[in-house]
CSV table of C-alpha atoms in Angstrom, one decimal:
chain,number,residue,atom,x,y,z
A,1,UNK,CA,57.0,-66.6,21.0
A,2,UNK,CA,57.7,-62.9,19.8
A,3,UNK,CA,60.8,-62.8,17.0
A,4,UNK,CA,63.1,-60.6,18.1
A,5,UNK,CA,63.5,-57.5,17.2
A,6,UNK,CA,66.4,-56.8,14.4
A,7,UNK,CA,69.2,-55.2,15.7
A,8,UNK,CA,69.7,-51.7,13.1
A,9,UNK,CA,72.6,-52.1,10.7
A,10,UNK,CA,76.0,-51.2,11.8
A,11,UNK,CA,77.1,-47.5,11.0
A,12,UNK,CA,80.5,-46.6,10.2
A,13,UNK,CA,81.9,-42.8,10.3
A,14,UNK,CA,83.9,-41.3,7.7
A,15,UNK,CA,86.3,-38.1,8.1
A,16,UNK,CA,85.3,-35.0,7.1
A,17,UNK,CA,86.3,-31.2,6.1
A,18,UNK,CA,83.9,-29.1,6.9
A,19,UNK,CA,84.3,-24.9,6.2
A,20,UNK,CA,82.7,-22.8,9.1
A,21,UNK,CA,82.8,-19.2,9.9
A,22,UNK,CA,83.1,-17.2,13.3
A,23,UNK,CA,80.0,-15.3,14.4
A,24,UNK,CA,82.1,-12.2,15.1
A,25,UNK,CA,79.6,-10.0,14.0
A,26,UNK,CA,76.3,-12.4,14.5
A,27,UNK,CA,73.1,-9.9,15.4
A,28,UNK,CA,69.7,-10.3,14.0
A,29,UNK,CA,69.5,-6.6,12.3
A,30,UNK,CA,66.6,-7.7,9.8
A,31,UNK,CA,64.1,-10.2,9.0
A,32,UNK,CA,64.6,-12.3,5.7
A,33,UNK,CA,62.7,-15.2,7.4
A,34,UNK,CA,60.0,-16.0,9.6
A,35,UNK,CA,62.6,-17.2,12.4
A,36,UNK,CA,64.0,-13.6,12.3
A,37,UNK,CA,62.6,-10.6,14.6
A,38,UNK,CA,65.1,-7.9,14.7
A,39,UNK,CA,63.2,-6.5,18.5
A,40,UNK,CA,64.4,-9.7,19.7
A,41,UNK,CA,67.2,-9.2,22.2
A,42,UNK,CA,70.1,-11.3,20.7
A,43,UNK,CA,73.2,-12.5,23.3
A,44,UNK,CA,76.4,-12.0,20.3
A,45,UNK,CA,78.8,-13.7,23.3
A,46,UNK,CA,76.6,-16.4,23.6
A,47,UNK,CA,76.2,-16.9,19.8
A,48,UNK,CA,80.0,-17.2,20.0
A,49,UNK,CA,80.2,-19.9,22.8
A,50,UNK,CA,77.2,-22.0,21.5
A,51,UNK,CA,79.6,-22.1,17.7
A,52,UNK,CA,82.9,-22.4,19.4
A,53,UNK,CA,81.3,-26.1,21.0
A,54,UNK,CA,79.9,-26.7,17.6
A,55,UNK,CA,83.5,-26.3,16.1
A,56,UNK,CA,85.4,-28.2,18.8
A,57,UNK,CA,82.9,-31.0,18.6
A,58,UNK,CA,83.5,-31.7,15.0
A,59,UNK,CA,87.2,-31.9,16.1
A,60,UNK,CA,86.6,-34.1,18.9
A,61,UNK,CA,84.8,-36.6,16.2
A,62,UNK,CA,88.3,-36.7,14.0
A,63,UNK,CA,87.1,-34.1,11.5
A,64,UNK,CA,89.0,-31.6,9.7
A,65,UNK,CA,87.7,-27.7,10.2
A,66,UNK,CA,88.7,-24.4,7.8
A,67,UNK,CA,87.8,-21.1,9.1
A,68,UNK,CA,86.9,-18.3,6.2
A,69,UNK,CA,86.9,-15.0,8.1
A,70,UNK,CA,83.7,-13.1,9.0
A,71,UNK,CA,83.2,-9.7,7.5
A,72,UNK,CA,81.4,-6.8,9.6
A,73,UNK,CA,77.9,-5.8,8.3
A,74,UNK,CA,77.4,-9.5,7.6
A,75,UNK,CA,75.6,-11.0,10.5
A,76,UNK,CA,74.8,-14.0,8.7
A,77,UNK,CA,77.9,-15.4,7.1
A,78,UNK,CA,78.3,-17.8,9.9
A,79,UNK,CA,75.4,-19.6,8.0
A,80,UNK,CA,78.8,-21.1,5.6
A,81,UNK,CA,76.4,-24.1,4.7
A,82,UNK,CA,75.1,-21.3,2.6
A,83,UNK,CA,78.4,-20.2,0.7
A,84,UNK,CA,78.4,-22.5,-1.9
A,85,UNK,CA,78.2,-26.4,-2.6
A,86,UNK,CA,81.5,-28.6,-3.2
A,87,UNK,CA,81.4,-32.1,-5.3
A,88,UNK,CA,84.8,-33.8,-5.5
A,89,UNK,CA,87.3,-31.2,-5.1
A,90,UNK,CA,85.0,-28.7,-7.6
A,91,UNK,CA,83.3,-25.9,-5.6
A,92,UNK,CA,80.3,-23.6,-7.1
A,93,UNK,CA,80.0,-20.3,-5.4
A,94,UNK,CA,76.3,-18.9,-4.1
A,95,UNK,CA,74.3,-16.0,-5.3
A,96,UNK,CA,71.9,-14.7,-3.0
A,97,UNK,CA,68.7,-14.1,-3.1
A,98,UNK,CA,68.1,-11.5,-0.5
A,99,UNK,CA,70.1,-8.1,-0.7
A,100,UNK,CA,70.8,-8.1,2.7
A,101,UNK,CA,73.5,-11.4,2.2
A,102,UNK,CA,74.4,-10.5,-1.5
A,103,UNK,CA,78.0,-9.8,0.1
A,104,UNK,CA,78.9,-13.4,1.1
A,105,UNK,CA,78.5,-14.8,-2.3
A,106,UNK,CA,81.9,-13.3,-3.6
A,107,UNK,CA,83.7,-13.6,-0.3
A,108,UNK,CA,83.1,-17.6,-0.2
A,109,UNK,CA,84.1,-17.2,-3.7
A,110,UNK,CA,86.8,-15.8,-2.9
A,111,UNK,CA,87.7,-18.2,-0.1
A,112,UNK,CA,87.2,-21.0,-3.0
A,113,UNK,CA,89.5,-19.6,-5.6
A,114,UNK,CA,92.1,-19.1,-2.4
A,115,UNK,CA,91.5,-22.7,-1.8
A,116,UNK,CA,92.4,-24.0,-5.5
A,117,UNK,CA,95.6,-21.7,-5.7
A,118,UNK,CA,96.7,-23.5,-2.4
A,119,UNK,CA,96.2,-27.0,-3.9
A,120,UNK,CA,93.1,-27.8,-1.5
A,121,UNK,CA,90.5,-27.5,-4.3
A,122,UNK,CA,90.6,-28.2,-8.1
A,123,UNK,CA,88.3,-25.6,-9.6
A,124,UNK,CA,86.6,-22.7,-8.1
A,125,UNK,CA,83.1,-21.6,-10.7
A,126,UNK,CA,81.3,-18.9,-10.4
A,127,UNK,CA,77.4,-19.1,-10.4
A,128,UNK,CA,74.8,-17.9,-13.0
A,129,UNK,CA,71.9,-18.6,-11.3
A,130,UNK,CA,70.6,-18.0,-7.9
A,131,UNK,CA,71.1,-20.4,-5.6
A,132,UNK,CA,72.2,-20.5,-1.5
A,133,UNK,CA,75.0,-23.3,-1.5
A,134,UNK,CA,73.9,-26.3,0.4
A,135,UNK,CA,71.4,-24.6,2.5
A,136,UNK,CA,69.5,-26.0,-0.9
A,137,UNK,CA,71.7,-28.7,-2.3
A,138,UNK,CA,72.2,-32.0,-0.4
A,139,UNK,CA,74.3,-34.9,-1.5
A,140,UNK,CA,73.1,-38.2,-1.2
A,141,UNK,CA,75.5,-40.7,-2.6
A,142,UNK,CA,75.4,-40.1,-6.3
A,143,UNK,CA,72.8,-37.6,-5.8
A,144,UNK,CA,71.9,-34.2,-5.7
A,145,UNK,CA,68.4,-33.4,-3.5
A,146,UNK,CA,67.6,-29.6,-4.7
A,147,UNK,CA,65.3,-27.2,-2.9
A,148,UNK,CA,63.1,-24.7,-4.2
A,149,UNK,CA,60.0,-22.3,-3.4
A,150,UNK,CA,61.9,-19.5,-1.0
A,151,UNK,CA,65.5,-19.2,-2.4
A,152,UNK,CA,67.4,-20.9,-5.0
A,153,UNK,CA,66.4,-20.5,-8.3
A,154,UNK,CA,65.3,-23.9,-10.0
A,155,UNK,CA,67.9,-23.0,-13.1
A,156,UNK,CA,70.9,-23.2,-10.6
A,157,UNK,CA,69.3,-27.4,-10.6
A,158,UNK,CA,70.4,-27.4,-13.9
A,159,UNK,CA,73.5,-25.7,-13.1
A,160,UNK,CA,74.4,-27.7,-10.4
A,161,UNK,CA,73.6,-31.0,-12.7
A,162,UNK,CA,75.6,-29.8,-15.7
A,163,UNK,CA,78.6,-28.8,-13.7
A,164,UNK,CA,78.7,-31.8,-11.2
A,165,UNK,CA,77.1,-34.7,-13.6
A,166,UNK,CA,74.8,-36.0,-10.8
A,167,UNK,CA,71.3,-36.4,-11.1
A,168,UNK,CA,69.7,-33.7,-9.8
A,169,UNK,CA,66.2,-34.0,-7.9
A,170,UNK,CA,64.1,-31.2,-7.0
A,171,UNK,CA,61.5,-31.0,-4.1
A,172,UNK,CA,59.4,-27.9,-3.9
A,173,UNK,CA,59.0,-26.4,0.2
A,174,UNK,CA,55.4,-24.7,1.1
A,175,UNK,CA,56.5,-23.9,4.3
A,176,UNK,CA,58.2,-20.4,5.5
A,177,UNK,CA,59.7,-21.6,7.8
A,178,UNK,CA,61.8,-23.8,6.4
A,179,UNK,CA,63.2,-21.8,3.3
A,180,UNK,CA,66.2,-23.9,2.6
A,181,UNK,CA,65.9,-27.9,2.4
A,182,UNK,CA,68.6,-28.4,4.9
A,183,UNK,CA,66.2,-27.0,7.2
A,184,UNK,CA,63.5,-29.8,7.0
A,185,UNK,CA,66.0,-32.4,5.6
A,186,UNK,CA,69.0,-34.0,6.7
A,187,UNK,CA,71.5,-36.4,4.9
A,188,UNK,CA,72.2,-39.5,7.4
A,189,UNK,CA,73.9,-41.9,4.8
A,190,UNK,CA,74.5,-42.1,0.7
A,191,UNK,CA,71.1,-43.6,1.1
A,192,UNK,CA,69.2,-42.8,4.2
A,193,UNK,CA,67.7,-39.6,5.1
A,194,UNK,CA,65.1,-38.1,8.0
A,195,UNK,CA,62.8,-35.7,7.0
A,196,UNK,CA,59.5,-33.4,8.0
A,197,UNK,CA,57.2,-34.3,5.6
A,198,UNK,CA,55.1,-30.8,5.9
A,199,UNK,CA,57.9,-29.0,4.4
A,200,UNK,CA,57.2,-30.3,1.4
A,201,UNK,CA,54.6,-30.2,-1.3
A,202,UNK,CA,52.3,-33.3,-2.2
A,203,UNK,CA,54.1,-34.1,-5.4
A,204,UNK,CA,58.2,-34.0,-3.3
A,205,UNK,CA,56.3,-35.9,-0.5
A,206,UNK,CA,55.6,-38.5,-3.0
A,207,UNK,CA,59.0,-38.5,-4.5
A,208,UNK,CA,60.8,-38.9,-1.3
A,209,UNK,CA,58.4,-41.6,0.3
A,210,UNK,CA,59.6,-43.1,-3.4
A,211,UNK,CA,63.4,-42.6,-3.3
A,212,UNK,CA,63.7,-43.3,0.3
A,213,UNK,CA,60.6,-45.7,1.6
A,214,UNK,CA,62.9,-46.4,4.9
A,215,UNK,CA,63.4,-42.5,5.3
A,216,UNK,CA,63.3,-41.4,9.5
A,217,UNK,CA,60.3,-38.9,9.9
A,218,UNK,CA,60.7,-36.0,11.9
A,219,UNK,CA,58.2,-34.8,14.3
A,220,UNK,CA,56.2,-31.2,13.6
A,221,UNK,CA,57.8,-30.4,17.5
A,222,UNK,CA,61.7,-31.5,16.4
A,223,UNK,CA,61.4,-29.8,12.9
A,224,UNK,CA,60.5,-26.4,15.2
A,225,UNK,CA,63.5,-26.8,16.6
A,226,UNK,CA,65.3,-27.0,13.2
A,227,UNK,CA,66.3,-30.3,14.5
A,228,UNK,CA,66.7,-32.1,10.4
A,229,UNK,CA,69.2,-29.3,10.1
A,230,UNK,CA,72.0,-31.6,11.5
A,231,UNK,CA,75.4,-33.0,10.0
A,232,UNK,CA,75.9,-36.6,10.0
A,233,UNK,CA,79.7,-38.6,9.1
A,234,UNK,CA,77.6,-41.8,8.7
A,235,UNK,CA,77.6,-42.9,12.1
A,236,UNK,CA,77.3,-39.8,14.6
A,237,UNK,CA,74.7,-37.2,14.1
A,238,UNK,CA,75.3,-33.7,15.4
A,239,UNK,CA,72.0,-31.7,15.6
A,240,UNK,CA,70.3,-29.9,17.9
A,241,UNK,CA,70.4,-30.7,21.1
A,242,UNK,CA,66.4,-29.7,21.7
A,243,UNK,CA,65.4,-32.1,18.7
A,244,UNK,CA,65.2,-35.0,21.6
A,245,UNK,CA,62.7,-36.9,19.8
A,246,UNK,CA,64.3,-37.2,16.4
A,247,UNK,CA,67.9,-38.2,18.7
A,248,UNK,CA,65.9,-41.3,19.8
A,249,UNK,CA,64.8,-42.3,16.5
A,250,UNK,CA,68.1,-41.7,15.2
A,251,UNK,CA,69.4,-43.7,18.1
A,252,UNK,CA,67.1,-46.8,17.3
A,253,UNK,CA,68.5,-47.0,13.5
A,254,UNK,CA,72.2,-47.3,14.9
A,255,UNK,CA,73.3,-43.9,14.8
A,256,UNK,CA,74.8,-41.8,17.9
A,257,UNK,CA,73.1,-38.8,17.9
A,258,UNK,CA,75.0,-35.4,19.8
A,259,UNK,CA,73.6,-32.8,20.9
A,260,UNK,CA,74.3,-29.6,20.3
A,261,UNK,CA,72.8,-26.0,22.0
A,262,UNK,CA,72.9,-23.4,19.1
A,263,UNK,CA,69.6,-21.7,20.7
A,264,UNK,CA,71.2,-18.0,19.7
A,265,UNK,CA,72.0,-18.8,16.1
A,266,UNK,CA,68.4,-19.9,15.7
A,267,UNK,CA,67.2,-16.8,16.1
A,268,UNK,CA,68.3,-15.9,13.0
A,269,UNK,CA,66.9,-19.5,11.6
A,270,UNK,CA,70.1,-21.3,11.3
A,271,UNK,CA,71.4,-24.5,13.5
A,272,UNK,CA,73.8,-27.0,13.1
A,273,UNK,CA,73.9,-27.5,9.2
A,274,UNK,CA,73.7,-23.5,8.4
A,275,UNK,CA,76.9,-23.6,9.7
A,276,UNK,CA,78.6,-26.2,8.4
A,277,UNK,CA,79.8,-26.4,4.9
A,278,UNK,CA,81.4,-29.8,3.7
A,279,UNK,CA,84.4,-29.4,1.6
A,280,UNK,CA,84.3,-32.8,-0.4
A,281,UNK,CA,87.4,-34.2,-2.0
């Protein structure tokens, strides 16, 4: 007789802030990434629409969503994941890599500083080194999970460690196309992640297979669709909605995955989790 099969362990959603900006001024003007091809005709409206059910799904889940305001010549600062990373009420600003963004690193700051005069934040720090916010940091519990290899500079690991006092991991990416970690990784729990293991180089492969042996691993086709760069509240799983495969293996461990189209935004190689920055504590 066949045991039965063990039902996955029961999720439970927490409430979130999240900080997202408009794509007023969304275009794909030059390439800073292999997902960007500035001869591409790009649909701005459509860009808008795709975001707008982004935002008011987030609402729809009980979430709490802040709006910084777009600035023209910017296309990108709807990617907000990028503007900076915040721990427990203490936000550290970006510094970007590429000239093209520079920009948005003061105006998030900016936003931040706003945020701790207004009682919403405790302290708003500037950065030394380079780094792109969480498009490179992810929180996992009690830990940091750092990118490098495309963007952020491994000093601003340090940074983040000394500032925060979390341990502080970093996993090298070979791949172009995914530059930032939240592009080939995505934080499901404060101890479960999924992942596409050809992001990453031998030595990080081994070190997540280590730190997460039960880890959900993404297909080559679902990581093309930039489906790890999703947003999860511990039980439901926004991502995109093309990533079908992943949503089924998400679905079997117990989480409820949602879809989302952000097809436009891609172009420029962001999805669900460029655009979403979590404002924590």
């Amino acid at each position: 007789m066949t045991a039965p099969t063990p039902s996955p362990a029961p999720r439970e959603a927490t409430p979130r802030r999240y900080l997202m900006c408009p794509p007023a001024h969304f275009e794909v003007s030059y390439a800073i990434n292999p997902w960007m091809d500035p001869s591409a005709p790009v649909d701005a409206g459509l860009a808008m629409r795709q975001w707008e059910e982004l935002r008011r799904t987030y609402e729809r889940l009980g979430h709490e969503v802040h709006l910084i305001d777009p600035e023209p010549g910017l296309p990108d600062m709807v990617f907000a994941a990028n503007g900076g990373l915040v721990v427990e009420g203490r936000a550290l600003g970006a510094r970007f890599t590429h000239p093209e963004r520079g920009p948005e690193g003061p105006l998030y700051q900016r936003w931040f500083q706003a945020a701790v005069d207004g009682g919403r934040l405790k302290e708003a720090v500037v950065p030394r080194a380079t780094n792109e916010g969480e498009g490179d940091f992810l929180v996992v519990g009690e830990r940091v999970l750092a990118g490098h290899g495309f963007r952020t500079d491994p000093a601003a690991h340090r940074e983040v460690q000394e500032l925060f006092g979390m341990p502080v991991i970093g996993l090298s990416l070979v791949d172009p196309r995914f530059y930032h970690l939240d592009t080939a990784l995505a934080v499901l729990g404060d101890d479960d992640v999924a992942y596409f293991p050809g992001a990453f180089s031998e030595g990080s492969r081994e070190v997540l297979r280590r730190l997460f042996p039960d880890a959900v691993l993404a297909s080559a086709r679902d990581a093309a669709v930039l489906g790890l760069n999703a947003v999860s509240d511990g039980e439901t799983v926004v991502l995109s909605a093309q990533a079908t495969g992943l949503a089924a293996q998400l679905r079997e461990r117990g989480y409820r995955p949602v879809g989302v189209d952000l097809s436009e935004l891609r172009k420029a190689g962001g999805s669900v989790k460029c655009c979403t920055l979590e404002l924590r504590g």
